[in-house]
Amino acid sequence: MHSFCYRKNELYCEGFPLSALVTKYGSPLYVYSQATLTDHYNKLDTALASVDHQICFAMKSNSNLAVIRTLGNLGSGFDVVSGGELARTIAAGGDPSKCVFAGVGKTEEEIAFALKQGIYSFNVESEPELQRISRVATRVKKVAPIAVRVNPNVDAGTHAKITTGTYANKFGIQFEQVAGVYARAAKLPNLRLRGLQMHIGSQLTDVKPFRQAVEKVAPMVAELNAKYGFDFFSIGGGIGIVYKDALASGEAKWWKTPEGRKVLTPQRYADTLLPTLRSLGLKVVLEPGRFLSGNAGVLITRVEFIKRTGKKNFVIVDAAMNDLIRPAFYDSFHQIVPLKKRGGALISSDVVGPICESGDYFAKDRPLPKVGEGDHLALLSAGAYGSVMSSNYNSRALTAEVLVNGTKSALVRRRQELEDIWSLESVAPWQ
Ligand SMILES: Cc1ncc(COP(=O)(O)O)c(C=O)c1O
């Protein structure tokens, strides 16, 4: 359920017509709904209420300070993958003691920083990393809480670029090697073996791979817990969301849409996994990203030109792949709708940006209502892996971001000025 819907043919985010926001803040524009972030967090939290649990929002999906603050205020911790993300969490008022630190390439500086901040756990991705954490912890006279990230070798059946739980991926430590790694870790100084973690992939709409992975790993968790006295088992993130029927998914009966019928609800997720998890008697940690932020954001863009070739109707817009790279990177589908609803026949269109790459598109051969220069479109479900992946390619300024809360709106990232783009650069002294 999300808070983007048409009222009298105007697309709204909570109490605001999006057209009013674009008039106020300009285009392109990311808009986030606080009510949606809150609703999704509460749904997952409620589904897990019968076990001790901690949701750690995977802020790689959306690290805007206002998004972090919203979720932190609800009690969320954070899954961070860099010292930068941890610093951001702290800047937003997030609690480092509820942070887990993942990632295959943690530097010594990042480890020392995370130890100083008192994070909940490092999710360790290799044995050399474990040795490094022990070394740094000894140097800074701290005890590092750690969990090994197990790679359970379960195929999540999702897009190749967001599958992480098979041996063809760089993530985690092979299932068969994990017990040996813990045995060696137990002999290293300044480590506390606090739990075990896994994450098999992203945008999973079927509960089966989650169940397979949890059922495969749980007996090992029980054995290791008996030896080392764990606090938690983290089952990672990955809960999928609705993309194709995104608008309908905001309505009360969204699960009756074709995609809604397939999508995983927090209740189904919890009902399937909790019996196994409960029997372990450990805190359950989750690292959802997309599920919390995906449907909570849209990218608004203005139509610049309509260009017809013998084969195509191109709708050229002012947003581009530098603002939202998912279609180019993952072949992702984002539903595209006009801010002001129009009747009439649908026209097969390619929605493309102004960047000099053929990959700079948002939709291909998509039936869309007729639009013209100056109209605005919304790309839905853009709250996860959207703005965070944006770049200055083609010297395009980063877009502004706005948070809506009921009838209030606030600029939560100002639009970049052109001078900001090259502010870190200079010419060489001999030029
Ligand atoms: C370790 C880890 N946890 C959590 C996530 C969040 O995944 P999602 O946004 O699909 O929930 C990711 C995504 O890549 C991840 O690598």
Tab-separated table of C-alpha atoms in Angstrom, residues 14 30 43 56 80 92 122 132 200 219 233 244 246 273-274 278 299 303 320 334 339 345 373 421 426:
chain	number	residue	atom	x	y	z
A	14	GLU	CA	-0.431	12.013	0.170
A	30	TYR	CA	12.371	12.848	-6.665
A	43	LYS	CA	3.695	-3.725	8.286
A	56	CYS	CA	18.040	-2.670	9.754
A	80	VAL	CA	25.513	0.071	5.953
A	92	ALA	CA	20.714	11.783	10.284
A	122	PHE	CA	30.314	-6.475	11.163
A	132	ARG	CA	41.845	-7.488	9.427
A	200	ILE	CA	20.508	-14.232	-1.083
A	219	PRO	CA	20.662	-26.002	11.756
A	233	PHE	CA	20.649	-14.461	13.020
A	244	LYS	CA	4.268	-3.168	-13.142
A	246	ALA	CA	2.609	0.146	-9.095
A	273	LEU	CA	9.979	-18.121	8.049
A	274	LEU	CA	9.060	-17.533	11.674
A	278	ARG	CA	11.533	-18.882	16.423
A	299	LEU	CA	10.790	10.504	-10.153
A	303	VAL	CA	8.451	16.115	-21.548
A	320	ALA	CA	18.014	10.645	-17.774
A	334	HIS	CA	9.038	1.439	-13.949
A	339	LEU	CA	0.700	13.844	-13.553
A	345	ALA	CA	-5.889	6.086	-27.294
A	373	GLU	CA	5.927	19.268	-24.663
A	421	ILE	CA	29.575	19.568	-10.315
A	426	SER	CA	40.920	22.204	-10.728
